[in-house]
Amino acid sequence: MVEMRKPIQVREAVRLVMENVHVNRTETIPLERTYGRILAEPIVAKHDVPSFDRSPYDGFAVRAEDTAAASGDNRILFTVIGEIGAGHVADRGIGHREAYRIMTGAPIPDNADAVVMLEQTAEAENSFTVRKRFFQGENISFKGEDAKQGELLIESGAFIHPGTIALLATFGYAKVKVAKRPVAGILSTGTELLEVSDELAPGKIRNSNGPMIAAQLTRMGIGYTSYGMQEDNLDACTEIVKKALAETDLLITTGGVSVGDYDYLPAIYERLGAKVLFNKVAMRPGSVTTVAVLGDKLLFGLSGNPSACFTGFELFTRPAILAMQGAISPYMPRMQGKLGEDFTKPNPFTRFIRAFWEMTPEGIIAVPAGFNKSNAVSSIARGNCLIVLPSGTRGYTAGTDVDILLLGAEQGVGKWVL
Ligand code: AMP
Ligand code: MG
């Protein structure tokens, strides 16, 4: 008799996975190796930025009060007493109608409180005139205007991108505390599977899920151990799953989670004493997606159907891996756009459609990327997003506003689950 499974909503399934995530340890690594990692300490300003008042332009540092009477009919003459290049400091302060020639980034000399841009002057040798009034503070980058000492700038759990690295460098973080990256295991199950390099044989298909998941992990900067392909054999599969669990931080399997005669993953979870969090999700594709926990390890039982496998990884495995690193924004970024073509087939489950989004003169439009069944592989290759169509009794017509999940964006930018 076929076991009846009770579907749970996608959001609930994601919540269950996230509740069972164990945060990995941390490590301290050189700044130049931190791109793509998750911060395990907040960035707090160690000093003001800028740390001194400085000039944002090439020009002349003056006392604003000396320009008070300037106008088109009354040009005021300043004497240039020296030059301050970036990285240098003036020898002395300025006096009445004196000025320093100053370069971008150079510190404002004592007594000066405004910078006149070069193009606002008429220059002569060692002097210049101005024809308008400048106010106190005009054209000055003030100490602390960018960041104040002690200010919390970036939270722990943020994704480290090039801008984050600039900030870390600003404060002298030669070493940075980051989350350790988990190592994933990948196991493809199915007696029908061939190696990529094999010739096709009757009834057989090449393993496309294994390499795809490896690349989904690589895109996240996550390392993996591949346990290859395993025929549908309960004992052999159990052994390899055990071995993989002992050697990795999480295990991703594909295939064998349905209710067919050779779908052994449920039996394997039972044998190992793993707790199944869910084995049916109200989504298409991938309704058979199963997630189990054993100790502090998650086992992702993704469907063998390529589109379902892909979607299951993005919806469940990806945020879990980010959360294992303490990421504060583990979800795919989301936006709204218009459905590019009719999708008339109603569905009682939330549908995730591989699609291609683009900004057009009519706004953001996401067009389904072709053949869109759960066993499709071509539409995964063409898509750059997933359109989310809520469950319901009606289909959707082109032009309907829909949610779009962005694939391949830099990690950890989405704070909101669907
Ligand atoms: P399963 O989830 O094992 O019931 O498999 C569902 C469908 O996906 C079947 O048509 C399988 O042949 C196919 N499939 C299973 N594993 C893979 C794989 N690694 N690569 C490509 N297709 C697969
Ligand atoms: Mg199978």
XYZ file of C-alpha atoms and ligand atoms in Angstrom:
442
model
C 0.000 0.000 0.000
C 1.263 3.441 -0.862
C 1.910 5.524 2.219
C -0.130 8.748 2.431
C 2.004 11.790 3.000
C 0.648 15.049 4.331
C 1.981 18.060 2.449
C 3.171 21.092 4.375
C 3.482 24.621 3.022
C 6.863 25.710 1.626
C 7.264 28.448 4.218
C 6.607 25.961 7.022
C 9.092 23.516 5.504
C 11.769 26.224 5.295
C 11.047 27.145 8.918
C 11.489 23.527 10.038
C 14.811 23.268 8.232
C 16.065 26.555 9.655
C 15.047 25.548 13.190
C 17.254 22.492 12.899
C 20.374 24.254 11.711
C 23.428 24.135 13.946
C 25.727 27.096 13.575
C 29.232 26.087 12.575
C 32.369 27.206 14.402
C 34.365 30.280 13.470
C 37.909 30.859 12.272
C 40.160 33.876 11.851
C 41.611 34.349 8.383
C 43.613 37.002 6.475
C 41.523 39.815 5.014
C 42.459 38.959 1.437
C 40.787 35.552 1.789
C 37.482 36.793 3.206
C 35.537 37.482 -0.003
C 32.348 35.404 0.022
C 32.578 34.489 3.698
C 30.136 35.342 6.466
C 31.329 37.740 9.168
C 31.461 36.200 12.634
C 32.060 39.545 14.349
C 30.438 42.918 13.835
C 32.402 45.723 12.214
C 32.582 48.520 14.755
C 34.336 51.756 13.753
C 37.731 51.679 15.488
C 38.214 55.388 14.765
C 36.423 58.228 13.029
C 36.274 58.151 9.225
C 37.687 60.380 7.982
C 40.023 60.591 10.942
C 40.815 64.277 10.226
C 39.048 67.140 8.420
C 40.138 66.930 4.801
C 39.606 68.446 1.407
C 37.271 66.626 -0.999
C 38.602 68.663 -3.958
C 41.715 70.164 -5.415
C 41.561 73.850 -4.502
C 42.556 76.387 -1.871
C 42.026 76.195 1.869
C 40.872 79.595 3.170
C 39.187 81.296 6.103
C 35.533 81.701 5.080
C 35.316 85.083 6.813
C 37.959 86.477 4.431
C 35.582 85.882 1.495
C 32.587 87.603 3.118
C 32.769 90.737 0.965
C 33.545 88.958 -2.334
C 31.323 89.519 -5.362
C 31.598 89.836 -9.145
C 32.441 93.524 -8.736
C 34.687 92.965 -5.748
C 37.120 90.155 -6.276
C 39.185 89.332 -3.243
C 42.845 88.483 -3.549
C 44.455 85.670 -1.556
C 48.131 84.945 -1.116
C 49.137 81.303 -1.481
C 51.584 80.436 1.308
C 52.231 76.819 0.382
C 50.884 73.546 -0.907
C 49.456 70.515 0.905
C 49.432 67.258 -1.023
C 47.507 64.164 0.146
C 49.521 62.498 2.899
C 51.173 65.764 3.982
C 50.423 68.179 6.793
C 50.689 72.013 6.622
C 53.631 73.633 8.438
C 51.516 76.365 9.982
C 48.037 77.811 10.166
C 46.764 80.488 7.804
C 46.213 84.165 8.497
C 44.137 86.986 6.998
C 43.630 86.450 3.212
C 46.161 83.653 3.175
C 45.515 80.291 1.574
C 47.137 76.927 1.015
C 46.854 75.192 -2.276
C 45.330 71.867 -1.190
C 44.795 68.534 -2.936
C 41.989 66.013 -2.604
C 42.390 64.027 0.598
C 44.853 66.437 2.224
C 44.216 67.627 5.797
C 42.709 71.097 6.238
C 45.344 73.414 7.797
C 44.753 75.217 11.099
C 42.454 78.264 10.946
C 41.084 77.282 7.511
C 37.368 76.458 7.452
C 36.464 76.313 3.743
C 37.890 75.064 0.481
C 37.582 77.036 -2.735
C 37.582 74.720 -5.734
C 40.204 75.462 -8.391
C 37.519 76.182 -10.965
C 35.987 78.832 -8.700
C 39.126 80.981 -8.786
C 41.086 83.146 -11.166
C 44.712 82.170 -10.581
C 47.895 84.170 -10.845
C 51.355 83.307 -9.596
C 51.218 82.620 -5.830
C 47.809 84.260 -5.625
C 44.232 83.962 -6.804
C 40.982 85.873 -6.575
C 37.454 84.749 -5.703
C 34.223 86.459 -6.756
C 31.795 84.868 -4.343
C 31.364 84.294 -0.703
C 32.209 80.927 0.895
C 30.641 79.743 4.106
C 32.177 78.077 7.100
C 32.525 74.338 6.415
C 32.001 74.677 2.674
C 33.751 71.917 0.695
C 35.190 70.211 3.749
C 34.975 66.488 4.532
C 34.573 66.519 8.278
C 36.231 64.128 10.676
C 33.731 61.391 11.501
C 31.157 62.288 8.804
C 31.376 58.819 7.246
C 31.628 56.804 10.457
C 31.988 57.712 14.125
C 34.340 55.837 16.416
C 32.403 53.098 18.227
C 29.551 53.037 15.705
C 28.225 49.596 14.723
C 28.602 49.594 10.940
C 28.016 46.014 9.791
C 26.388 43.258 11.786
C 27.923 39.882 12.472
C 26.407 37.417 10.000
C 26.743 39.745 7.007
C 28.054 38.440 3.703
C 31.536 39.776 2.955
C 31.590 41.468 -0.452
C 34.188 43.848 -1.893
C 32.623 46.835 -0.111
C 32.756 45.026 3.219
C 36.419 44.310 2.565
C 37.074 48.018 1.934
C 35.549 48.818 5.320
C 37.508 46.090 7.109
C 40.707 47.390 5.514
C 39.855 50.966 6.570
C 39.907 49.886 10.204
C 43.023 47.777 9.955
C 41.437 44.324 10.137
C 44.381 42.383 8.698
C 42.668 39.265 10.098
C 38.931 38.742 10.256
C 36.755 36.381 12.272
C 34.437 34.516 9.893
C 32.168 31.477 10.031
C 33.759 28.172 9.103
C 32.307 26.845 5.900
C 30.493 23.554 6.190
C 31.505 20.739 3.847
C 28.648 19.044 2.015
C 28.352 15.477 0.803
C 26.642 14.752 -2.515
C 25.207 11.352 -3.386
C 23.203 10.607 -6.534
C 21.009 7.530 -6.288
C 19.414 5.567 -9.113
C 20.190 2.341 -10.953
C 19.511 4.172 -14.218
C 22.389 6.601 -13.755
C 25.423 6.786 -16.020
C 28.606 8.800 -15.624
C 28.753 11.975 -17.652
C 31.413 10.418 -19.899
C 29.402 7.223 -20.534
C 27.615 6.431 -23.797
C 23.848 6.279 -23.469
C 22.460 2.780 -23.018
C 18.855 1.547 -23.114
C 16.861 2.792 -20.128
C 19.785 4.754 -18.760
C 20.370 8.489 -18.308
C 23.435 10.507 -17.424
C 23.715 11.826 -13.891
C 23.013 15.527 -14.287
C 21.963 16.247 -10.695
C 25.335 15.451 -9.147
C 27.310 17.981 -11.214
C 24.471 20.513 -10.892
C 24.449 20.372 -7.098
C 28.234 20.551 -7.035
C 27.953 23.780 -9.009
C 25.156 25.131 -6.792
C 27.526 24.619 -3.855
C 30.490 26.083 -5.709
C 28.416 29.168 -6.487
C 28.110 29.571 -2.708
C 31.798 28.959 -2.161
C 31.006 25.701 -0.351
C 33.284 22.698 -0.670
C 31.931 19.170 -1.078
C 32.824 15.537 -1.188
C 31.161 13.603 -3.981
C 30.028 10.086 -3.116
C 29.292 9.451 -6.770
C 26.337 7.408 -7.893
C 24.727 4.561 -6.056
C 22.372 1.947 -7.444
C 19.002 1.548 -5.766
C 20.114 -0.991 -3.196
C 19.060 -0.498 0.400
C 22.093 -1.992 2.135
C 24.698 -0.425 -0.125
C 22.955 2.968 0.010
C 22.701 2.845 3.799
C 26.430 2.194 4.100
C 27.402 5.046 1.810
C 25.009 7.457 3.551
C 26.546 6.473 6.911
C 30.036 7.040 5.605
C 29.084 10.382 4.068
C 27.473 11.542 7.303
C 30.606 10.671 9.251
C 32.768 12.673 6.850
C 30.711 15.779 6.067
C 28.584 18.456 7.772
C 25.443 17.898 5.715
C 24.377 15.391 3.111
C 22.552 16.081 -0.117
C 21.111 13.073 -1.899
C 19.127 13.030 -5.107
C 16.511 10.491 -6.079
C 14.853 7.758 -4.096
C 12.540 9.883 -1.948
C 9.271 9.091 -3.728
C 7.002 6.193 -2.880
C 8.150 3.826 -5.651
C 9.420 0.319 -5.020
C 13.059 1.334 -5.305
C 12.844 4.609 -3.395
C 14.987 3.645 -0.434
C 15.812 6.948 1.222
C 12.838 6.805 3.650
C 13.964 3.337 4.754
C 17.524 4.566 5.137
C 16.428 7.461 7.375
C 14.525 4.943 9.487
C 17.462 2.558 9.742
C 19.799 5.355 10.793
C 17.300 6.734 13.277
C 17.164 10.092 11.500
C 14.157 12.255 12.268
C 12.222 13.170 9.139
C 11.173 16.831 9.324
C 8.880 16.532 6.307
C 8.510 14.303 3.289
C 5.906 16.181 1.300
C 5.844 19.877 0.482
C 2.954 21.704 -1.173
C 5.111 22.752 -4.113
C 5.676 21.891 -7.751
C 8.190 20.754 -8.700
C 9.679 18.856 -5.791
C 6.683 17.867 -3.680
C 8.549 14.755 -2.516
C 11.477 16.798 -1.157
C 12.406 15.285 2.187
C 14.591 16.692 4.916
C 15.761 14.680 7.912
C 18.050 15.360 10.872
C 20.495 13.055 12.552
C 22.379 14.535 15.485
C 23.479 17.962 14.357
C 23.441 17.026 10.677
C 20.820 17.739 8.060
C 20.052 15.256 5.307
C 18.520 16.819 2.223
C 16.644 14.207 0.231
C 16.088 16.004 -3.037
C 13.975 14.583 -5.820
C 15.765 12.947 -8.733
C 13.803 15.058 -11.191
C 16.288 17.722 -12.276
C 14.033 20.790 -11.955
C 12.732 19.550 -8.623
C 16.261 18.844 -7.431
C 17.440 22.287 -8.459
C 14.496 24.050 -6.831
C 14.755 21.978 -3.648
C 18.385 22.977 -3.264
C 17.700 26.692 -3.754
C 14.678 26.738 -1.445
C 15.933 24.583 1.423
C 19.619 23.637 1.212
C 20.979 27.036 0.313
C 19.425 28.997 3.215
C 20.369 26.184 5.611
C 24.017 26.319 4.526
C 24.014 30.089 4.961
C 22.360 29.797 8.376
C 24.997 27.223 9.392
C 27.416 30.094 8.915
C 25.307 32.454 11.015
C 24.160 34.456 7.979
C 21.577 37.098 8.818
C 20.123 37.221 5.276
C 20.022 33.636 4.056
C 17.200 33.792 1.534
C 17.096 34.434 -2.171
C 16.407 38.057 -3.012
C 12.871 38.591 -4.217
C 11.225 41.156 -6.445
C 7.968 41.661 -8.262
C 7.429 41.641 -11.985
C 4.928 40.671 -14.627
C 4.336 37.117 -15.753
C 5.568 36.995 -19.359
C 3.077 34.441 -20.693
C -0.115 32.646 -19.716
C 0.237 29.820 -17.244
C -3.251 28.442 -17.360
C -2.911 25.131 -15.564
C -4.285 25.588 -12.031
C -2.407 23.887 -9.235
C -3.272 23.066 -5.633
C 0.437 23.530 -4.794
C 2.692 26.596 -5.036
C 4.419 26.466 -8.362
C 8.048 27.500 -8.950
C 8.640 28.166 -12.618
C 12.116 28.385 -14.093
C 12.084 31.629 -15.985
C 14.153 34.418 -17.429
C 13.645 37.906 -16.050
C 14.576 41.129 -17.702
C 13.914 44.824 -17.306
C 11.982 45.965 -20.378
C 10.356 49.268 -21.341
C 7.176 47.749 -19.824
C 8.934 47.032 -16.543
C 10.271 43.781 -15.124
C 8.972 40.774 -17.023
C 9.716 37.132 -16.234
C 9.144 34.713 -19.099
C 8.934 30.968 -18.330
C 12.063 29.314 -19.718
C 10.350 26.653 -21.820
C 9.366 23.084 -20.957
C 8.577 23.404 -17.287
C 7.759 19.990 -15.860
C 9.596 18.711 -12.802
C 11.713 16.401 -14.941
C 12.808 19.249 -17.207
C 16.483 20.025 -17.506
C 16.443 22.486 -20.428
C 14.492 25.163 -18.546
C 16.970 25.134 -15.652
C 19.713 25.901 -18.124
C 17.809 28.817 -19.617
C 16.408 30.360 -16.457
C 17.850 33.110 -14.287
C 15.014 33.167 -11.743
C 12.064 31.300 -10.299
C 8.569 32.711 -10.679
C 6.366 31.913 -7.685
C 2.745 31.188 -8.560
C 0.581 30.736 -5.466
C -1.609 27.661 -5.320
C -5.203 28.064 -6.391
C -7.999 26.899 -8.569
C -7.323 29.302 -11.422
C -4.473 29.682 -13.858
C -2.551 32.920 -14.396
C -2.586 35.154 -17.437
C 0.316 37.069 -18.918
C 0.762 40.446 -17.241
C -0.192 39.242 -13.751
C 2.064 40.640 -11.021
C 4.154 37.805 -9.617
C 6.937 37.272 -7.105
C 10.299 36.466 -8.637
C 13.145 34.754 -6.764
C 16.539 35.743 -8.104
C 19.068 33.017 -8.719
C 22.796 33.423 -8.560
C 22.804 36.737 -6.715
C 25.634 37.369 -4.316
C 24.780 35.426 -1.202
C 22.948 36.444 1.867
C 21.087 39.408 0.536
C 17.525 38.278 1.244
C 16.190 38.753 4.781
C 12.686 37.458 4.053
C 11.509 33.949 3.465
C 8.637 33.666 0.957
P 13.470 9.564 -8.316
O 13.447 10.807 -7.504
O 14.542 8.619 -7.927
O 12.106 8.907 -8.332
O 13.768 9.995 -9.795
C 12.860 10.813 -10.505
C 13.310 10.999 -11.924
O 14.547 11.700 -11.956
C 13.537 9.732 -12.682
O 13.091 9.907 -14.000
C 15.034 9.544 -12.631
O 15.530 8.801 -13.700
C 15.523 10.973 -12.702
N 16.808 11.118 -12.019
C 17.129 10.552 -10.843
N 18.373 10.866 -10.481
C 18.870 11.653 -11.456
C 20.109 12.301 -11.661
N 21.097 12.186 -10.766
N 20.280 13.037 -12.772
C 19.265 13.164 -13.659
N 18.072 12.589 -13.520
C 17.853 11.831 -12.445
Mg 15.205 6.736 -8.359
